CSV table of C-alpha atoms and ligand atoms in Angstrom, one decimal:
chain,number,residue,atom,x,y,z
A,1,UNK,CA,-9.2,36.0,-11.2
A,2,UNK,CA,-6.8,36.2,-14.0
A,3,UNK,CA,-5.8,39.7,-15.1
A,4,UNK,CA,-6.5,40.6,-18.7
A,5,UNK,CA,-4.7,42.9,-21.0
A,6,UNK,CA,-5.5,46.4,-19.7
A,7,UNK,CA,-5.6,45.3,-16.1
A,8,UNK,CA,-9.3,44.2,-16.1
A,9,UNK,CA,-10.4,41.0,-14.4
A,10,UNK,CA,-11.0,37.5,-15.9
A,11,UNK,CA,-14.3,35.7,-16.4
A,12,UNK,CA,-16.9,36.2,-13.7
A,13,UNK,CA,-20.1,34.4,-12.9
A,14,UNK,CA,-23.3,36.4,-13.8
A,15,UNK,CA,-26.6,35.3,-12.4
A,16,UNK,CA,-28.8,38.2,-13.5
A,17,UNK,CA,-27.6,39.2,-17.0
A,18,UNK,CA,-28.8,42.1,-19.0
A,19,UNK,CA,-30.7,41.0,-22.1
A,20,UNK,CA,-29.8,44.1,-24.1
A,21,UNK,CA,-26.0,43.7,-23.4
A,22,UNK,CA,-26.1,40.1,-24.4
A,23,UNK,CA,-28.1,40.9,-27.5
A,24,UNK,CA,-25.6,43.6,-28.5
A,25,UNK,CA,-22.7,41.2,-28.2
A,26,UNK,CA,-24.5,38.3,-29.9
A,27,UNK,CA,-25.6,40.6,-32.8
A,28,UNK,CA,-22.0,42.0,-33.3
A,29,UNK,CA,-20.5,38.4,-33.3
A,30,UNK,CA,-23.1,37.1,-35.7
A,31,UNK,CA,-22.7,40.0,-38.1
A,32,UNK,CA,-19.0,39.4,-38.1
A,33,UNK,CA,-19.5,35.7,-39.2
A,34,UNK,CA,-19.3,34.0,-35.8
A,35,UNK,CA,-20.8,30.6,-35.3
A,36,UNK,CA,-23.3,31.2,-32.6
A,37,UNK,CA,-26.5,29.7,-33.8
A,38,UNK,CA,-27.4,32.1,-36.7
A,39,UNK,CA,-26.2,32.9,-40.2
A,40,UNK,CA,-24.6,36.3,-40.5
A,41,UNK,CA,-27.7,38.0,-41.9
A,42,UNK,CA,-30.1,36.7,-39.4
A,43,UNK,CA,-32.9,39.2,-38.4
A,44,UNK,CA,-31.8,41.3,-35.4
A,45,UNK,CA,-35.0,40.5,-33.6
A,46,UNK,CA,-34.4,36.7,-33.8
A,47,UNK,CA,-31.0,37.2,-32.2
A,48,UNK,CA,-32.4,39.5,-29.5
A,49,UNK,CA,-35.2,37.0,-28.8
A,50,UNK,CA,-32.7,34.2,-28.4
A,51,UNK,CA,-30.6,36.5,-26.1
A,52,UNK,CA,-33.8,37.1,-23.9
A,53,UNK,CA,-34.5,33.4,-23.7
A,54,UNK,CA,-30.9,32.7,-22.7
A,55,UNK,CA,-31.1,35.4,-20.0
A,56,UNK,CA,-34.3,33.7,-18.7
A,57,UNK,CA,-32.5,30.4,-18.5
A,58,UNK,CA,-29.7,32.0,-16.5
A,59,UNK,CA,-32.1,33.7,-14.2
A,60,UNK,CA,-34.0,30.5,-13.6
A,61,UNK,CA,-30.7,28.6,-12.9
A,62,UNK,CA,-31.1,26.3,-16.0
A,63,UNK,CA,-27.8,27.7,-17.4
A,64,UNK,CA,-24.7,29.3,-15.9
A,65,UNK,CA,-23.1,32.4,-17.5
A,66,UNK,CA,-19.5,33.5,-17.4
A,67,UNK,CA,-18.7,36.9,-18.7
A,68,UNK,CA,-15.9,39.3,-19.4
A,69,UNK,CA,-16.5,43.1,-19.5
A,70,UNK,CA,-19.1,45.3,-17.8
A,71,UNK,CA,-22.7,44.4,-17.3
A,72,UNK,CA,-23.7,47.1,-19.8
A,73,UNK,CA,-21.1,46.1,-22.4
A,74,UNK,CA,-20.0,42.5,-22.5
A,75,UNK,CA,-16.6,41.6,-24.0
A,76,UNK,CA,-17.3,37.9,-24.1
A,77,UNK,CA,-19.5,35.2,-22.7
A,78,UNK,CA,-19.9,31.4,-22.4
A,79,UNK,CA,-22.7,29.3,-20.9
A,80,UNK,CA,-22.6,25.9,-19.1
A,81,UNK,CA,-25.9,24.0,-19.2
A,82,UNK,CA,-25.9,21.1,-16.8
A,83,UNK,CA,-27.7,17.9,-17.9
A,84,UNK,CA,-30.9,17.0,-16.0
A,85,UNK,CA,-31.9,13.7,-14.3
A,86,UNK,CA,-30.2,10.5,-13.5
A,87,UNK,CA,-29.0,9.7,-17.0
A,88,UNK,CA,-27.6,13.1,-18.0
A,89,UNK,CA,-26.9,14.8,-14.7
A,90,UNK,CA,-23.1,13.9,-14.8
A,91,UNK,CA,-22.5,16.0,-17.8
A,92,UNK,CA,-22.9,19.5,-19.2
A,93,UNK,CA,-23.0,21.4,-22.5
A,94,UNK,CA,-20.9,24.4,-23.3
A,95,UNK,CA,-22.7,26.8,-25.6
A,96,UNK,CA,-22.4,30.3,-27.1
A,97,UNK,CA,-18.7,30.9,-26.5
A,98,UNK,CA,-18.2,34.3,-28.1
A,99,UNK,CA,-15.9,37.3,-27.8
A,100,UNK,CA,-16.4,40.8,-29.1
A,101,UNK,CA,-15.0,40.8,-32.7
A,102,UNK,CA,-12.6,43.6,-32.0
A,103,UNK,CA,-11.2,41.8,-29.0
A,104,UNK,CA,-10.7,38.3,-30.5
A,105,UNK,CA,-7.3,36.7,-30.7
A,106,UNK,CA,-6.1,38.1,-27.4
A,107,UNK,CA,-6.7,35.0,-25.2
A,108,UNK,CA,-10.2,35.8,-23.9
A,109,UNK,CA,-11.9,32.9,-25.7
A,110,UNK,CA,-9.4,30.4,-24.2
A,111,UNK,CA,-9.8,32.0,-20.8
A,112,UNK,CA,-13.7,31.7,-21.0
A,113,UNK,CA,-13.4,28.1,-22.1
A,114,UNK,CA,-11.1,27.3,-19.2
A,115,UNK,CA,-13.3,29.1,-16.7
A,116,UNK,CA,-16.3,27.1,-18.1
A,117,UNK,CA,-14.4,23.8,-17.3
A,118,UNK,CA,-13.5,25.0,-13.8
A,119,UNK,CA,-17.1,26.0,-13.2
A,120,UNK,CA,-18.4,22.7,-14.4
A,121,UNK,CA,-16.0,20.9,-12.0
A,122,UNK,CA,-17.3,23.1,-9.2
A,123,UNK,CA,-20.8,22.1,-10.1
A,124,UNK,CA,-19.8,18.4,-9.8
A,125,UNK,CA,-20.0,17.6,-13.5
A,126,UNK,CA,-17.8,14.9,-14.9
A,127,UNK,CA,-17.6,15.9,-18.5
A,128,UNK,CA,-18.5,18.6,-21.0
A,129,UNK,CA,-19.7,18.5,-24.5
A,130,UNK,CA,-19.8,21.2,-27.2
A,131,UNK,CA,-20.4,21.4,-30.9
A,132,UNK,CA,-18.6,23.5,-33.5
A,133,UNK,CA,-19.5,24.6,-37.0
A,134,UNK,CA,-17.6,23.0,-39.9
A,135,UNK,CA,-16.0,25.2,-42.6
A,136,UNK,CA,-14.5,27.4,-39.9
A,137,UNK,CA,-11.3,27.4,-37.8
A,138,UNK,CA,-13.3,26.4,-34.7
A,139,UNK,CA,-12.7,22.6,-34.7
A,140,UNK,CA,-8.9,23.3,-34.7
A,141,UNK,CA,-9.4,26.0,-32.0
A,142,UNK,CA,-11.1,23.4,-29.7
A,143,UNK,CA,-8.4,20.7,-30.4
A,144,UNK,CA,-5.8,23.2,-29.5
A,145,UNK,CA,-7.7,24.0,-26.3
A,146,UNK,CA,-7.3,20.3,-25.3
A,147,UNK,CA,-10.8,19.1,-26.2
A,148,UNK,CA,-11.3,15.7,-27.9
A,149,UNK,CA,-13.3,15.4,-31.0
A,150,UNK,CA,-15.8,12.6,-30.4
A,151,UNK,CA,-18.1,12.9,-33.4
A,152,UNK,CA,-19.0,14.6,-36.7
A,153,UNK,CA,-22.6,15.0,-37.8
A,154,UNK,CA,-22.5,15.5,-41.6
A,155,UNK,CA,-24.5,18.3,-43.1
A,156,UNK,CA,-26.2,19.0,-39.7
A,157,UNK,CA,-26.2,22.8,-40.0
A,158,UNK,CA,-27.9,24.8,-42.7
A,159,UNK,CA,-26.6,28.3,-43.1
A,160,UNK,CA,-28.3,29.0,-46.4
A,161,UNK,CA,-30.1,27.2,-49.4
A,162,UNK,CA,-26.8,25.9,-50.7
A,163,UNK,CA,-24.6,26.1,-47.6
A,164,UNK,CA,-24.8,22.9,-45.4
A,165,UNK,CA,-22.1,22.5,-42.8
A,166,UNK,CA,-20.9,19.5,-40.8
A,167,UNK,CA,-21.2,19.8,-37.0
A,168,UNK,CA,-18.2,18.7,-35.0
A,169,UNK,CA,-18.7,17.4,-31.5
A,170,UNK,CA,-16.1,17.7,-28.8
A,171,UNK,CA,-15.8,16.4,-25.3
A,172,UNK,CA,-13.7,17.3,-22.2
A,173,UNK,CA,-13.5,14.9,-19.3
A,174,UNK,CA,-13.2,16.9,-16.0
A,175,UNK,CA,-10.8,16.0,-13.1
B,201,COA,C1,-13.9,31.3,-31.0
B,201,COA,C2,-13.6,32.5,-30.2
B,201,COA,C3,-14.6,32.5,-28.9
B,201,COA,C4,-12.2,32.4,-29.7
B,201,COA,O1,-11.9,33.5,-28.9
B,201,COA,P1,-10.6,34.3,-29.0
B,201,COA,O2,-10.5,35.3,-27.8
B,201,COA,O3,-10.5,34.9,-30.4
B,201,COA,O4,-9.6,33.2,-28.8
B,201,COA,P2,-8.1,33.2,-28.2
B,201,COA,O5,-7.5,34.5,-28.4
B,201,COA,O6,-8.2,32.7,-26.8
B,201,COA,O7,-7.4,32.2,-29.2
B,201,COA,C5,-6.7,31.1,-28.8
B,201,COA,C6,-6.1,30.5,-30.0
B,201,COA,O8,-7.1,30.0,-30.9
B,201,COA,C7,-6.9,30.6,-32.2
B,201,COA,N1,-8.3,30.9,-32.7
B,201,COA,C8,-9.2,31.6,-32.2
B,201,COA,N2,-10.3,31.6,-32.9
B,201,COA,C9,-10.0,30.8,-34.0
B,201,COA,C10,-10.8,30.5,-35.1
B,201,COA,N3,-12.0,30.9,-35.3
B,201,COA,N4,-10.1,29.7,-36.0
B,201,COA,C11,-8.9,29.2,-35.8
B,201,COA,N5,-8.2,29.6,-34.8
B,201,COA,C12,-8.7,30.4,-33.8
B,201,COA,C13,-6.2,31.9,-31.9
B,201,COA,O9,-5.4,32.2,-33.1
B,201,COA,C14,-5.3,31.4,-30.8
B,201,COA,O10,-4.2,30.7,-31.3
B,201,COA,P3,-2.8,30.7,-30.6
B,201,COA,O11,-3.0,30.3,-29.1
B,201,COA,O12,-2.0,29.7,-31.3
B,201,COA,O13,-2.3,32.1,-30.7
B,201,COA,C15,-13.8,33.9,-31.0
B,201,COA,O14,-13.0,33.8,-32.1
B,201,COA,C16,-15.2,34.1,-31.3
B,201,COA,O15,-16.0,34.8,-30.5
B,201,COA,N6,-15.6,33.8,-32.5
B,201,COA,C17,-17.0,34.1,-32.9
B,201,COA,C18,-18.0,33.3,-32.2
B,201,COA,C19,-17.9,31.8,-32.4
B,201,COA,O16,-17.8,31.4,-33.6
B,201,COA,N7,-17.9,31.0,-31.3
B,201,COA,C20,-17.8,29.6,-31.4
B,201,COA,C21,-19.0,28.9,-30.9
B,201,COA,S1,-18.8,27.1,-31.1
């Protein structure tokens, strides 16, 4: 594991996450303007319901979760969702990369993304995909992390009545 600032450990695999802790993180990141599936003012219960569904996916083995921080208070997470079946089984999707707003900019996001790629390789996946919200610094963040932009879906994300964003698609081929 990679030591983090303060001496704590790097990303770890979690197979039985706590829905409240994930909901707390997801809510804080959303309210701070993070691009993790909701507009900033989304109802808290919608976010907590999504967190509960994500926890169920992890517990059922449909998604793999990497986390930073304690079980009761997560500092950051990312999920790898392997494709299913003969056609999609060689690839995976990276979703919900998020770091606690007060800890952003210290390397944790990059560390989680690298850990996701290592995990995907361990799972036997050959490539990863992810999407990023336009109108943010995220596409540049993923480019700088070594991902390749492979597509752009114009106006694919609606954040409000007058706020349509492009969705950027990125790929990483694994060794
Ligand atoms: C995106 C996110 C996970 C990055 O995590 P982080 O811990 O802040 O990132 P790091 O500290 O590893 O940053 C690495 C580099 O990317 C840059 N960076 C991070 N987030 C960025 C952003 N939103 N826009 C532009 N640059 C960004 C950092 O400045 C840093 O640059 P440097 O290496 O030149 O110093 C974090 O900002 C976050 O949780 N955002 C809210 C949730 C979100 O939008 N997730 C994206 C889902 S697609």
